[in-house]
Amino acid sequence: MLVMRALGEYLEVKFHLCIGGTSVQDDQRKLQGGIQVIVGTPGRVNDMIQRESLKTKNIKMFVLDEADEMLSRGFKDQIYDVFKSLPNDVQVVLLSATMPNDVLEVTKKFMRNPIQILIKKEELTLEGIRQF
């Protein structure tokens, strides 16, 4: 979150982390100013779109973390609904620890020229980086 904030300030880009378990009213308030980068879970992002709190026309990038987990937990329809409401030129980032067929299906359906970045298990943590 701190990295996104710093990058946003430097690049003059507005972003928002939109996840369940946080205040809907806070999300709505923060989304009023317009957002270019949305990082979130499909349930909350879809909810904000349905409430018309998230205006998708200005979104330049959508980041979905743990895509494999979201698909395995039954969020497929919500993920599809989010993608269908995004502008055609939006950049989509799907992050996934595994690459099951469900994730590959989403990339084929909604992404143009997707790129896979695969990391070997023993290289997951770079030297000097602490994970919590």
Short mmCIF file of N, CA and C in Angstrom, two decimals:
data_model
loop_
_atom_site.label_atom_id
_atom_site.label_comp_id
_atom_site.label_asym_id
_atom_site.label_seq_id
_atom_site.Cartn_x
_atom_site.Cartn_y
_atom_site.Cartn_z
N MET A 1 0.83 -1.18 0.00
CA MET A 1 0.00 0.00 0.00
C MET A 1 0.88 1.26 0.00
N LEU A 2 1.91 1.25 0.80
CA LEU A 2 2.81 2.40 0.86
C LEU A 2 3.51 2.62 -0.47
N VAL A 3 3.89 1.52 -1.13
CA VAL A 3 4.55 1.63 -2.43
C VAL A 3 3.60 2.25 -3.45
N MET A 4 2.36 1.78 -3.46
CA MET A 4 1.37 2.33 -4.39
C MET A 4 1.14 3.82 -4.14
N ARG A 5 1.07 4.19 -2.87
CA ARG A 5 0.86 5.60 -2.53
C ARG A 5 2.02 6.45 -3.05
N ALA A 6 3.24 5.98 -2.81
CA ALA A 6 4.42 6.73 -3.25
C ALA A 6 4.47 6.83 -4.77
N LEU A 7 4.20 5.72 -5.46
CA LEU A 7 4.18 5.75 -6.92
C LEU A 7 3.08 6.66 -7.44
N GLY A 8 1.92 6.59 -6.81
CA GLY A 8 0.80 7.43 -7.22
C GLY A 8 1.12 8.91 -7.10
N GLU A 9 1.76 9.29 -6.01
CA GLU A 9 2.14 10.70 -5.83
C GLU A 9 3.17 11.12 -6.86
N TYR A 10 4.16 10.28 -7.09
CA TYR A 10 5.23 10.60 -8.02
C TYR A 10 4.70 10.71 -9.45
N LEU A 11 3.83 9.78 -9.84
CA LEU A 11 3.31 9.74 -11.21
C LEU A 11 2.02 10.54 -11.38
N GLU A 12 1.54 11.12 -10.28
CA GLU A 12 0.28 11.86 -10.29
C GLU A 12 -0.87 10.98 -10.79
N VAL A 13 -0.95 9.79 -10.21
CA VAL A 13 -1.98 8.82 -10.54
C VAL A 13 -2.75 8.51 -9.27
N LYS A 14 -4.07 8.48 -9.38
CA LYS A 14 -4.89 8.15 -8.22
C LYS A 14 -5.20 6.67 -8.24
N PHE A 15 -4.99 6.02 -7.09
CA PHE A 15 -5.26 4.60 -6.98
C PHE A 15 -6.08 4.36 -5.72
N HIS A 16 -6.69 3.17 -5.68
CA HIS A 16 -7.44 2.80 -4.49
C HIS A 16 -7.40 1.29 -4.30
N LEU A 17 -7.22 0.87 -3.06
CA LEU A 17 -7.31 -0.54 -2.67
C LEU A 17 -8.74 -0.79 -2.25
N CYS A 18 -9.42 -1.65 -2.98
CA CYS A 18 -10.86 -1.86 -2.81
C CYS A 18 -11.11 -3.33 -2.46
N ILE A 19 -11.16 -3.62 -1.15
CA ILE A 19 -11.30 -5.00 -0.71
C ILE A 19 -12.41 -5.12 0.33
N GLY A 20 -12.96 -6.32 0.43
CA GLY A 20 -13.97 -6.59 1.43
C GLY A 20 -13.39 -6.49 2.83
N GLY A 21 -14.27 -6.35 3.81
CA GLY A 21 -13.82 -6.24 5.19
C GLY A 21 -13.45 -4.83 5.59
N THR A 22 -13.60 -3.89 4.68
CA THR A 22 -13.34 -2.48 4.98
C THR A 22 -14.65 -1.71 4.83
N SER A 23 -14.66 -0.49 5.24
CA SER A 23 -15.88 0.33 5.22
C SER A 23 -16.31 0.67 3.79
N VAL A 24 -17.55 0.32 3.47
CA VAL A 24 -18.11 0.66 2.16
C VAL A 24 -18.17 2.17 1.99
N GLN A 25 -18.54 2.88 3.06
CA GLN A 25 -18.63 4.33 2.99
C GLN A 25 -17.27 4.97 2.73
N ASP A 26 -16.22 4.44 3.35
CA ASP A 26 -14.87 4.96 3.09
C ASP A 26 -14.49 4.75 1.63
N ASP A 27 -14.80 3.56 1.10
CA ASP A 27 -14.52 3.30 -0.31
C ASP A 27 -15.26 4.29 -1.20
N GLN A 28 -16.54 4.49 -0.93
CA GLN A 28 -17.33 5.40 -1.74
C GLN A 28 -16.77 6.82 -1.70
N ARG A 29 -16.37 7.26 -0.52
CA ARG A 29 -15.81 8.61 -0.37
C ARG A 29 -14.51 8.75 -1.16
N LYS A 30 -13.63 7.75 -1.05
CA LYS A 30 -12.34 7.82 -1.73
C LYS A 30 -12.47 7.70 -3.24
N LEU A 31 -13.51 7.02 -3.69
CA LEU A 31 -13.70 6.83 -5.13
C LEU A 31 -14.32 8.05 -5.81
N GLN A 32 -14.85 8.98 -5.05
CA GLN A 32 -15.52 10.16 -5.62
C GLN A 32 -14.60 11.01 -6.49
N GLY A 33 -13.33 11.07 -6.14
CA GLY A 33 -12.40 11.93 -6.87
C GLY A 33 -11.94 11.35 -8.19
N GLY A 34 -12.35 10.13 -8.52
CA GLY A 34 -11.89 9.49 -9.75
C GLY A 34 -10.61 8.72 -9.50
N ILE A 35 -10.55 7.53 -10.01
CA ILE A 35 -9.43 6.62 -9.79
C ILE A 35 -8.93 6.13 -11.14
N GLN A 36 -7.60 6.06 -11.29
CA GLN A 36 -7.02 5.49 -12.51
C GLN A 36 -6.56 4.05 -12.31
N VAL A 37 -6.15 3.70 -11.09
CA VAL A 37 -5.67 2.35 -10.80
C VAL A 37 -6.49 1.79 -9.65
N ILE A 38 -7.12 0.65 -9.88
CA ILE A 38 -7.90 0.00 -8.83
C ILE A 38 -7.28 -1.36 -8.55
N VAL A 39 -6.97 -1.60 -7.29
CA VAL A 39 -6.45 -2.87 -6.82
C VAL A 39 -7.51 -3.43 -5.90
N GLY A 40 -7.98 -4.65 -6.18
CA GLY A 40 -9.04 -5.13 -5.31
C GLY A 40 -9.52 -6.53 -5.56
N THR A 41 -10.50 -6.88 -4.74
CA THR A 41 -11.16 -8.17 -4.86
C THR A 41 -12.40 -7.99 -5.73
N PRO A 42 -12.78 -9.03 -6.46
CA PRO A 42 -13.89 -8.88 -7.40
C PRO A 42 -15.21 -8.53 -6.72
N GLY A 43 -15.44 -9.06 -5.53
CA GLY A 43 -16.69 -8.77 -4.83
C GLY A 43 -16.86 -7.30 -4.52
N ARG A 44 -15.85 -6.69 -3.90
CA ARG A 44 -15.96 -5.27 -3.52
C ARG A 44 -15.91 -4.36 -4.75
N VAL A 45 -15.04 -4.68 -5.70
CA VAL A 45 -14.96 -3.84 -6.90
C VAL A 45 -16.30 -3.88 -7.64
N ASN A 46 -16.86 -5.07 -7.80
CA ASN A 46 -18.15 -5.21 -8.47
C ASN A 46 -19.24 -4.45 -7.71
N ASP A 47 -19.22 -4.53 -6.39
CA ASP A 47 -20.18 -3.81 -5.56
C ASP A 47 -20.08 -2.30 -5.79
N MET A 48 -18.87 -1.78 -5.84
CA MET A 48 -18.68 -0.34 -6.05
C MET A 48 -19.13 0.08 -7.45
N ILE A 49 -18.96 -0.81 -8.43
CA ILE A 49 -19.43 -0.51 -9.79
C ILE A 49 -20.96 -0.50 -9.79
N GLN A 50 -21.58 -1.50 -9.17
CA GLN A 50 -23.04 -1.59 -9.13
C GLN A 50 -23.66 -0.39 -8.41
N ARG A 51 -23.00 0.09 -7.37
CA ARG A 51 -23.48 1.26 -6.62
C ARG A 51 -23.18 2.57 -7.35
N GLU A 52 -22.48 2.46 -8.47
CA GLU A 52 -22.05 3.61 -9.27
C GLU A 52 -21.10 4.52 -8.51
N SER A 53 -20.41 3.96 -7.53
CA SER A 53 -19.39 4.71 -6.80
C SER A 53 -18.06 4.67 -7.54
N LEU A 54 -17.82 3.59 -8.27
CA LEU A 54 -16.60 3.44 -9.05
C LEU A 54 -16.94 3.69 -10.51
N LYS A 55 -16.44 4.80 -11.03
CA LYS A 55 -16.64 5.16 -12.44
C LYS A 55 -15.53 4.51 -13.24
N THR A 56 -15.87 3.53 -14.06
CA THR A 56 -14.84 2.73 -14.74
C THR A 56 -14.23 3.42 -15.95
N LYS A 57 -14.84 4.48 -16.46
CA LYS A 57 -14.34 5.09 -17.70
C LYS A 57 -12.93 5.65 -17.56
N ASN A 58 -12.51 6.03 -16.35
CA ASN A 58 -11.18 6.60 -16.15
C ASN A 58 -10.14 5.59 -15.69
N ILE A 59 -10.55 4.35 -15.48
CA ILE A 59 -9.61 3.34 -14.99
C ILE A 59 -8.64 2.96 -16.10
N LYS A 60 -7.36 3.01 -15.76
CA LYS A 60 -6.29 2.64 -16.70
C LYS A 60 -5.70 1.28 -16.37
N MET A 61 -5.82 0.86 -15.08
CA MET A 61 -5.25 -0.43 -14.67
C MET A 61 -6.13 -1.04 -13.58
N PHE A 62 -6.37 -2.35 -13.73
CA PHE A 62 -7.08 -3.12 -12.71
C PHE A 62 -6.18 -4.26 -12.27
N VAL A 63 -5.94 -4.36 -10.96
CA VAL A 63 -5.08 -5.41 -10.41
C VAL A 63 -5.94 -6.33 -9.55
N LEU A 64 -5.94 -7.62 -9.90
CA LEU A 64 -6.65 -8.63 -9.13
C LEU A 64 -5.62 -9.57 -8.53
N ASP A 65 -5.46 -9.49 -7.23
CA ASP A 65 -4.52 -10.35 -6.52
C ASP A 65 -5.20 -11.67 -6.19
N GLU A 66 -4.40 -12.73 -6.12
CA GLU A 66 -4.87 -14.07 -5.77
C GLU A 66 -6.02 -14.51 -6.68
N ALA A 67 -5.83 -14.34 -7.98
CA ALA A 67 -6.86 -14.69 -8.95
C ALA A 67 -7.27 -16.15 -8.84
N ASP A 68 -6.30 -17.03 -8.60
CA ASP A 68 -6.63 -18.45 -8.48
C ASP A 68 -7.55 -18.71 -7.29
N GLU A 69 -7.29 -18.05 -6.18
CA GLU A 69 -8.14 -18.20 -4.99
C GLU A 69 -9.53 -17.65 -5.23
N MET A 70 -9.61 -16.51 -5.88
CA MET A 70 -10.92 -15.90 -6.15
C MET A 70 -11.76 -16.80 -7.05
N LEU A 71 -11.14 -17.39 -8.06
CA LEU A 71 -11.88 -18.28 -8.96
C LEU A 71 -12.30 -19.55 -8.25
N SER A 72 -11.44 -20.10 -7.40
CA SER A 72 -11.79 -21.34 -6.70
C SER A 72 -12.86 -21.12 -5.64
N ARG A 73 -13.05 -19.89 -5.20
CA ARG A 73 -14.06 -19.59 -4.18
C ARG A 73 -15.39 -19.15 -4.79
N GLY A 74 -15.53 -19.27 -6.08
CA GLY A 74 -16.81 -18.98 -6.71
C GLY A 74 -17.03 -17.54 -7.13
N PHE A 75 -15.97 -16.78 -7.31
CA PHE A 75 -16.10 -15.38 -7.72
C PHE A 75 -16.03 -15.19 -9.23
N LYS A 76 -16.12 -16.28 -9.98
CA LYS A 76 -15.96 -16.20 -11.43
C LYS A 76 -16.93 -15.21 -12.07
N ASP A 77 -18.21 -15.29 -11.71
CA ASP A 77 -19.20 -14.38 -12.30
C ASP A 77 -18.90 -12.93 -11.97
N GLN A 78 -18.48 -12.67 -10.74
CA GLN A 78 -18.15 -11.30 -10.35
C GLN A 78 -16.91 -10.80 -11.09
N ILE A 79 -15.93 -11.68 -11.26
CA ILE A 79 -14.73 -11.30 -12.02
C ILE A 79 -15.12 -10.94 -13.45
N TYR A 80 -15.95 -11.78 -14.06
CA TYR A 80 -16.39 -11.51 -15.43
C TYR A 80 -17.17 -10.20 -15.50
N ASP A 81 -18.04 -9.95 -14.52
CA ASP A 81 -18.82 -8.71 -14.51
C ASP A 81 -17.90 -7.49 -14.42
N VAL A 82 -16.87 -7.58 -13.58
CA VAL A 82 -15.91 -6.46 -13.46
C VAL A 82 -15.22 -6.23 -14.79
N PHE A 83 -14.71 -7.30 -15.41
CA PHE A 83 -14.00 -7.15 -16.68
C PHE A 83 -14.90 -6.57 -17.76
N LYS A 84 -16.16 -6.99 -17.79
CA LYS A 84 -17.09 -6.49 -18.81
C LYS A 84 -17.38 -5.00 -18.65
N SER A 85 -17.25 -4.49 -17.45
CA SER A 85 -17.55 -3.08 -17.21
C SER A 85 -16.33 -2.17 -17.38
N LEU A 86 -15.16 -2.75 -17.57
CA LEU A 86 -13.94 -1.95 -17.73
C LEU A 86 -13.77 -1.47 -19.16
N PRO A 87 -13.11 -0.34 -19.37
CA PRO A 87 -12.84 0.12 -20.73
C PRO A 87 -11.98 -0.90 -21.48
N ASN A 88 -12.10 -0.91 -22.80
CA ASN A 88 -11.35 -1.87 -23.62
C ASN A 88 -9.84 -1.70 -23.51
N ASP A 89 -9.39 -0.48 -23.25
CA ASP A 89 -7.95 -0.23 -23.24
C ASP A 89 -7.32 -0.34 -21.85
N VAL A 90 -8.05 -0.85 -20.87
CA VAL A 90 -7.52 -0.96 -19.51
C VAL A 90 -6.45 -2.06 -19.46
N GLN A 91 -5.43 -1.82 -18.67
CA GLN A 91 -4.40 -2.84 -18.45
C GLN A 91 -4.83 -3.67 -17.25
N VAL A 92 -4.85 -4.99 -17.43
CA VAL A 92 -5.27 -5.90 -16.36
C VAL A 92 -4.06 -6.66 -15.86
N VAL A 93 -3.93 -6.72 -14.54
CA VAL A 93 -2.87 -7.49 -13.91
C VAL A 93 -3.54 -8.55 -13.04
N LEU A 94 -3.31 -9.82 -13.36
CA LEU A 94 -3.80 -10.92 -12.54
C LEU A 94 -2.61 -11.53 -11.83
N LEU A 95 -2.66 -11.55 -10.52
CA LEU A 95 -1.58 -12.15 -9.74
C LEU A 95 -2.10 -13.47 -9.18
N SER A 96 -1.28 -14.51 -9.33
CA SER A 96 -1.72 -15.83 -8.92
C SER A 96 -0.51 -16.67 -8.54
N ALA A 97 -0.62 -17.37 -7.41
CA ALA A 97 0.47 -18.25 -6.98
C ALA A 97 0.54 -19.48 -7.87
N THR A 98 -0.59 -19.87 -8.43
CA THR A 98 -0.65 -21.02 -9.34
C THR A 98 -1.32 -20.56 -10.62
N MET A 99 -1.23 -21.37 -11.65
CA MET A 99 -1.83 -21.00 -12.93
C MET A 99 -2.79 -22.10 -13.39
N PRO A 100 -3.90 -22.28 -12.66
CA PRO A 100 -4.87 -23.31 -13.06
C PRO A 100 -5.62 -22.90 -14.33
N ASN A 101 -6.35 -23.85 -14.89
CA ASN A 101 -7.08 -23.59 -16.13
C ASN A 101 -8.05 -22.43 -16.01
N ASP A 102 -8.67 -22.25 -14.84
CA ASP A 102 -9.62 -21.15 -14.66
C ASP A 102 -8.95 -19.80 -14.90
N VAL A 103 -7.74 -19.64 -14.38
CA VAL A 103 -7.01 -18.38 -14.56
C VAL A 103 -6.63 -18.19 -16.02
N LEU A 104 -6.17 -19.27 -16.65
CA LEU A 104 -5.82 -19.19 -18.07
C LEU A 104 -7.03 -18.84 -18.92
N GLU A 105 -8.20 -19.39 -18.56
CA GLU A 105 -9.44 -19.09 -19.28
C GLU A 105 -9.76 -17.59 -19.20
N VAL A 106 -9.60 -17.01 -18.02
CA VAL A 106 -9.85 -15.58 -17.85
C VAL A 106 -8.89 -14.76 -18.71
N THR A 107 -7.62 -15.15 -18.71
CA THR A 107 -6.64 -14.39 -19.51
C THR A 107 -6.98 -14.45 -20.99
N LYS A 108 -7.41 -15.61 -21.47
CA LYS A 108 -7.75 -15.74 -22.89
C LYS A 108 -8.99 -14.94 -23.24
N LYS A 109 -9.94 -14.90 -22.32
CA LYS A 109 -11.22 -14.24 -22.60
C LYS A 109 -11.13 -12.71 -22.53
N PHE A 110 -10.35 -12.19 -21.59
CA PHE A 110 -10.40 -10.75 -21.33
C PHE A 110 -9.10 -10.00 -21.57
N MET A 111 -8.01 -10.68 -21.86
CA MET A 111 -6.74 -9.98 -22.00
C MET A 111 -6.22 -10.10 -23.43
N ARG A 112 -5.55 -9.04 -23.88
CA ARG A 112 -4.91 -9.04 -25.19
C ARG A 112 -3.41 -9.28 -24.98
N ASN A 113 -2.88 -10.24 -25.67
CA ASN A 113 -1.45 -10.56 -25.60
C ASN A 113 -0.96 -10.68 -24.16
N PRO A 114 -1.60 -11.55 -23.36
CA PRO A 114 -1.16 -11.67 -21.96
C PRO A 114 0.26 -12.22 -21.86
N ILE A 115 0.95 -11.78 -20.84
CA ILE A 115 2.31 -12.22 -20.58
C ILE A 115 2.31 -12.94 -19.24
N GLN A 116 2.92 -14.12 -19.21
CA GLN A 116 3.06 -14.85 -17.95
C GLN A 116 4.47 -14.66 -17.43
N ILE A 117 4.56 -14.33 -16.17
CA ILE A 117 5.87 -14.24 -15.51
C ILE A 117 5.90 -15.35 -14.48
N LEU A 118 6.73 -16.33 -14.73
CA LEU A 118 6.82 -17.48 -13.84
C LEU A 118 8.08 -17.37 -13.00
N ILE A 119 7.94 -17.64 -11.72
CA ILE A 119 9.07 -17.55 -10.80
C ILE A 119 9.28 -18.92 -10.17
N LYS A 120 10.52 -19.37 -10.17
CA LYS A 120 10.81 -20.64 -9.52
C LYS A 120 10.59 -20.52 -8.03
N LYS A 121 10.13 -21.59 -7.44
CA LYS A 121 9.78 -21.58 -6.02
C LYS A 121 10.92 -21.08 -5.14
N GLU A 122 12.13 -21.50 -5.40
CA GLU A 122 13.25 -21.10 -4.54
C GLU A 122 13.64 -19.64 -4.73
N GLU A 123 13.07 -18.96 -5.72
CA GLU A 123 13.41 -17.56 -5.97
C GLU A 123 12.31 -16.60 -5.53
N LEU A 124 11.35 -17.07 -4.77
CA LEU A 124 10.21 -16.23 -4.41
C LEU A 124 10.59 -15.04 -3.54
N THR A 125 11.54 -15.20 -2.64
CA THR A 125 11.96 -14.10 -1.79
C THR A 125 13.38 -13.70 -2.17
N LEU A 126 13.53 -12.48 -2.59
CA LEU A 126 14.85 -11.99 -2.96
C LEU A 126 15.65 -11.68 -1.71
N GLU A 127 16.96 -11.80 -1.83
CA GLU A 127 17.83 -11.50 -0.70
C GLU A 127 17.65 -10.05 -0.26
N GLY A 128 17.55 -9.86 1.02
CA GLY A 128 17.39 -8.52 1.56
C GLY A 128 15.94 -8.09 1.72
N ILE A 129 15.00 -8.91 1.25
CA ILE A 129 13.58 -8.58 1.40
C ILE A 129 12.99 -9.47 2.48
N ARG A 130 12.33 -8.83 3.44
CA ARG A 130 11.69 -9.58 4.51
C ARG A 130 10.20 -9.70 4.21
N GLN A 131 9.67 -10.90 4.44
CA GLN A 131 8.24 -11.11 4.29
C GLN A 131 7.62 -11.24 5.65
N PHE A 132 6.42 -10.73 5.81
CA PHE A 132 5.74 -10.77 7.10
C PHE A 132 4.54 -11.66 7.03
#
